Amino acid sequence: METLTNGVLTIEVSSHGAELCSIRKGGTEYLWQADPAFWKRHSPVLFPIVGSLWNGKYRVGDKEYEMSQHGFARDMDFTLDSKSDNEVWYRLSSCGETLARYPYRFVLEIGYRLDGNRVEVLWTVSNPSDSDMYFQIGAHPAFYYPDFDPQTEDRGYFLLERQRGVSSGVQEGSLSVGTDKNIQDRDIFLYDLISEKGCADPDTKYEIPARIPLDTHIFDRDALIFEDSQVGKVTLLTKDGTPWLSLSFDAPLVGLWSPAGKNAPFVCIEPWYGRCDRAGFVGDFSQKDRIQHLRPHRSFNSLYTIEIY
């Protein structure tokens, strides 16, 4: 476990899965502490797939492979690559174990950087081979609800904000729905749901306002999946509407989730470059919905930012 601190935040990162395991500000822990009674992880990195495969299998050319939900990176030991006062980097490279389940050579680098009250989470995926590579990558951080009370239904709110350059239809050219609750209620986002075998029904859309009341039933049908670069920032608000923390990102999808029926004290905000299979998909891996395509000797770079208020 590596520890970084800057006088505002202190974080801890494990080499197992290069997983962020703690975010503390003052005496408050913001990141879920992996009680297996609810969910045994903190903030796993999802690679080389996000979500589930149809029947747990996928095909590359004429060969079939099996892979469990969210891929294997979260369960592998990474190498510590570098560390400074405010930044740490880990590396995972393809090997015989990974090639048996995923027939692409890769180098996955994951970094964490402190900047005031923000944690930047950085990803680099490199293709060292002479052939094209296909992959997905995503985040799955879990955060404690502020003022959690298991005896009540209310859990606060999510506030969704648009990605840069995406109009809300309420305020032309707006980057944010602002703080006006009337605007937030009129700005409508579309989401998908999981349909069967952990796979999605992306052709059926549901509407939800930018300000989402959270209660013990909001995730009864599993995750809410927002596609098509609708969302660029998600803020978790307290029950009185005060910002608690936020995630900002350029990822084309974000999932919102907490385990159904468990009255869990946490919620996940998950920027994704990819998602689970659509129900019934049996095509080639390269044709999978939301797949990322990386040409030989090229790299993919991205980051998202956690801000603690």
XYZ file of C-alpha atoms in Angstrom:
309
model
C 0.000 0.000 0.000
C 1.309 3.433 -0.984
C 0.201 6.637 0.763
C 0.096 10.144 -0.704
C -0.817 13.288 1.230
C -0.775 16.994 0.426
C -2.115 18.557 3.609
C -5.686 18.506 2.283
C -6.251 14.927 1.177
C -4.622 11.616 2.032
C -5.054 8.643 -0.281
C -3.928 5.025 -0.151
C -3.392 2.842 -3.206
C -2.802 -0.913 -3.336
C -0.580 -2.622 -5.883
C -3.254 -5.338 -6.100
C -5.374 -4.106 -8.964
C -3.670 -0.679 -8.671
C -6.795 0.060 -6.644
C -7.501 3.296 -4.808
C -8.423 2.157 -1.295
C -8.882 5.325 0.747
C -9.593 9.045 0.361
C -9.505 10.990 3.612
C -10.047 14.659 4.274
C -9.637 15.672 7.892
C -11.073 12.809 9.897
C -13.587 11.748 7.233
C -13.232 8.714 4.974
C -14.989 9.213 1.637
C -14.168 5.959 -0.159
C -16.072 2.772 0.689
C -14.015 0.434 2.894
C -14.926 -2.835 1.182
C -17.083 -4.566 3.803
C -17.837 -7.886 2.027
C -21.304 -7.965 3.573
C -22.192 -5.359 0.927
C -19.363 -5.269 -1.646
C -15.761 -6.359 -1.197
C -14.033 -3.698 -3.314
C -13.142 0.007 -3.047
C -12.483 1.375 -6.530
C -11.492 -1.340 -9.001
C -10.229 -0.544 -12.498
C -12.234 -2.418 -15.140
C -10.076 -3.830 -17.955
C -10.110 -5.197 -20.652
C -13.917 -5.239 -20.493
C -16.567 -3.266 -18.664
C -19.503 -5.248 -17.318
C -20.562 -8.721 -18.398
C -20.199 -10.743 -21.572
C -23.196 -12.618 -22.974
C -22.937 -16.093 -21.394
C -19.510 -15.075 -20.039
C -17.862 -15.665 -23.430
C -16.570 -13.711 -26.412
C -15.078 -14.500 -29.791
C -11.974 -13.222 -31.582
C -11.893 -14.606 -35.106
C -12.678 -18.302 -34.896
C -11.572 -18.721 -31.261
C -13.778 -18.412 -28.197
C -12.620 -17.088 -24.808
C -14.147 -16.781 -21.366
C -13.855 -13.798 -19.055
C -15.635 -12.842 -15.854
C -17.419 -9.541 -15.278
C -15.233 -6.420 -15.554
C -12.138 -8.307 -16.719
C -9.017 -9.465 -14.904
C -6.934 -6.342 -14.143
C -8.683 -5.675 -10.826
C -7.512 -9.082 -9.545
C -3.869 -8.893 -10.659
C -0.794 -7.504 -8.955
C 0.662 -4.423 -10.624
C 4.270 -3.246 -10.481
C 4.985 0.065 -8.758
C 6.472 2.154 -11.566
C 7.186 5.487 -9.877
C 6.255 7.572 -6.856
C 6.720 11.222 -5.897
C 5.231 13.370 -3.135
C 1.919 13.810 -4.931
C 1.818 11.122 -7.646
C 2.110 7.350 -7.963
C 2.069 5.079 -11.040
C 1.527 1.343 -11.490
C 2.024 -0.943 -14.486
C 0.555 -4.227 -15.713
C 1.781 -5.922 -18.909
C 0.351 -8.812 -20.845
C 1.780 -12.227 -20.012
C 0.948 -15.882 -20.525
C -1.811 -15.700 -17.929
C -3.560 -12.768 -19.607
C -3.033 -14.017 -23.176
C -4.888 -17.231 -22.332
C -7.986 -15.135 -21.592
C -7.420 -12.074 -23.785
C -5.386 -12.530 -26.988
C -3.914 -9.027 -27.181
C -0.586 -7.749 -25.947
C -0.930 -4.623 -23.840
C 0.644 -2.350 -21.251
C -1.777 -0.812 -18.741
C -0.497 2.097 -16.618
C -2.595 3.586 -13.816
C -1.658 6.767 -11.965
C -3.012 8.792 -9.050
C -2.185 12.468 -8.553
C -3.149 14.856 -5.744
C -3.988 18.481 -6.535
C -5.505 20.406 -3.628
C -8.884 18.847 -2.849
C -8.815 16.742 -6.042
C -7.614 13.253 -6.923
C -6.772 12.762 -10.594
C -6.982 9.149 -11.771
C -4.971 8.603 -14.959
C -4.995 5.702 -17.417
C -2.671 4.822 -20.272
C -3.318 1.750 -22.411
C -0.570 0.935 -24.916
C -0.531 -1.526 -27.799
C 3.054 -2.809 -28.182
C 2.157 -5.250 -30.976
C 2.025 -5.073 -34.767
C -1.705 -5.888 -34.774
C -4.817 -3.912 -33.872
C -6.031 -4.153 -30.287
C -9.580 -3.941 -28.931
C -10.420 -3.190 -25.306
C -12.618 -1.374 -22.831
C -11.645 0.386 -19.615
C -13.678 1.861 -16.786
C -13.751 3.031 -13.194
C -15.858 1.688 -10.328
C -15.229 3.906 -7.263
C -17.644 3.588 -4.354
C -18.334 6.480 -1.976
C -20.028 6.644 1.397
C -23.379 8.391 1.412
C -23.120 11.567 3.512
C -25.118 11.370 6.754
C -26.134 7.766 6.064
C -29.031 6.584 8.231
C -30.120 2.972 7.569
C -33.494 3.656 9.211
C -34.533 6.217 6.588
C -35.229 5.983 2.846
C -33.526 9.190 1.686
C -29.878 9.141 0.609
C -29.420 12.647 -0.810
C -29.173 13.459 -4.511
C -27.108 13.116 -7.657
C -26.666 16.176 -9.830
C -25.785 15.432 -13.469
C -24.038 18.016 -15.642
C -23.544 17.919 -19.387
C -20.258 17.262 -21.141
C -18.598 20.270 -22.711
C -20.279 21.288 -25.951
C -23.403 19.163 -25.356
C -26.532 21.300 -25.103
C -29.094 20.441 -22.456
C -32.022 21.737 -24.471
C -32.803 23.963 -21.490
C -29.908 26.411 -21.607
C -28.371 26.626 -25.055
C -24.612 26.024 -24.922
C -24.655 25.466 -21.174
C -21.873 23.429 -19.591
C -23.787 23.057 -16.358
C -27.356 22.974 -15.181
C -26.305 25.349 -12.424
C -27.992 25.494 -9.033
C -31.529 26.391 -10.096
C -33.692 23.413 -9.104
C -36.330 24.295 -11.726
C -33.679 24.056 -14.465
C -32.373 20.816 -12.999
C -35.853 19.296 -13.041
C -36.416 20.301 -16.692
C -33.040 19.091 -18.002
C -33.735 15.472 -18.939
C -31.137 12.720 -19.384
C -31.657 9.271 -20.917
C -30.433 6.042 -19.369
C -30.435 2.292 -20.095
C -30.861 -0.664 -17.774
C -29.474 -4.175 -17.472
C -31.958 -6.613 -18.995
C -30.706 -10.205 -18.552
C -27.544 -12.152 -17.720
C -25.864 -8.895 -16.701
C -26.232 -7.510 -20.229
C -27.881 -4.310 -21.417
C -30.954 -3.273 -23.356
C -29.560 -0.079 -24.946
C -32.534 0.306 -27.297
C -34.934 0.996 -24.413
C -34.387 4.432 -22.895
C -35.718 5.911 -19.687
C -35.890 9.585 -18.741
C -34.588 11.150 -15.540
C -33.977 14.780 -14.476
C -30.529 16.220 -13.824
C -31.191 16.276 -10.077
C -31.868 12.657 -9.082
C -33.345 11.911 -5.635
C -31.535 8.925 -4.144
C -33.374 6.427 -1.968
C -33.238 2.738 -1.117
C -35.042 1.753 -4.344
C -33.315 3.823 -7.044
C -31.095 0.853 -8.024
C -33.667 -1.935 -7.675
C -33.164 -2.728 -11.386
C -29.361 -2.554 -11.206
C -27.177 0.254 -12.575
C -28.380 3.333 -14.422
C -26.278 3.570 -17.610
C -25.890 6.951 -19.341
C -24.453 6.678 -22.866
C -23.534 8.988 -25.762
C -21.394 11.478 -23.793
C -24.453 12.994 -22.128
C -22.814 13.403 -18.726
C -19.506 15.094 -17.909
C -19.841 15.551 -14.165
C -21.747 13.825 -11.368
C -22.014 15.475 -7.954
C -23.217 13.653 -4.852
C -25.313 16.036 -2.759
C -26.292 15.755 0.880
C -29.946 15.504 1.866
C -30.121 19.311 2.109
C -28.580 19.719 -1.343
C -25.017 20.621 -0.338
C -22.258 19.285 -2.653
C -20.321 16.448 -0.966
C -18.068 15.167 -3.750
C -18.008 15.023 -7.530
C -16.475 13.157 -10.461
C -15.598 14.960 -13.704
C -14.704 13.045 -16.865
C -14.717 12.904 -20.676
C -15.737 9.236 -20.830
C -18.661 8.520 -23.196
C -20.574 6.544 -20.568
C -21.148 6.657 -16.843
C -22.848 4.091 -14.639
C -24.495 4.835 -11.298
C -24.927 1.874 -8.966
C -25.415 0.538 -5.473
C -26.278 -3.109 -4.726
C -30.012 -3.698 -4.899
C -31.908 -4.777 -1.810
C -29.004 -4.393 0.631
C -29.583 -0.873 2.006
C -25.875 -0.329 1.366
C -24.195 2.775 2.824
C -22.387 3.641 -0.426
C -22.981 4.517 -4.061
C -20.748 4.160 -7.137
C -20.057 6.750 -9.847
C -18.401 4.928 -12.760
C -16.942 6.632 -15.865
C -16.600 4.037 -18.640
C -15.031 3.672 -22.056
C -17.289 0.734 -22.845
C -20.068 -1.252 -21.236
C -21.473 -4.756 -20.960
C -22.661 -6.657 -24.013
C -26.123 -5.961 -25.293
C -28.365 -8.931 -24.491
C -27.903 -11.712 -27.042
C -24.677 -10.401 -28.620
C -22.549 -13.216 -30.081
C -20.474 -11.309 -32.664
C -16.740 -10.783 -32.844
C -15.131 -8.880 -29.966
C -14.150 -6.106 -32.401
C -17.863 -5.503 -33.092
C -18.881 -5.274 -29.446
C -20.820 -2.135 -28.459
C -18.614 0.699 -27.211
C -15.360 -1.111 -27.968
C -12.108 0.875 -28.097
C -9.815 0.329 -31.089
C -6.073 0.882 -30.677
C -3.769 0.624 -33.680
C -0.278 -0.938 -33.463
C 2.247 0.908 -31.300
C -0.293 3.539 -30.255
C -1.516 4.571 -26.800
C -4.853 5.575 -25.303
C -4.797 8.186 -22.510
C -7.563 9.367 -20.249
C -8.280 10.627 -16.746
C -11.102 11.469 -14.409
C -11.094 13.722 -11.363
C -12.570 13.167 -7.904
C -13.210 16.409 -6.066
C -13.924 16.455 -2.322
C -15.834 19.516 -1.052
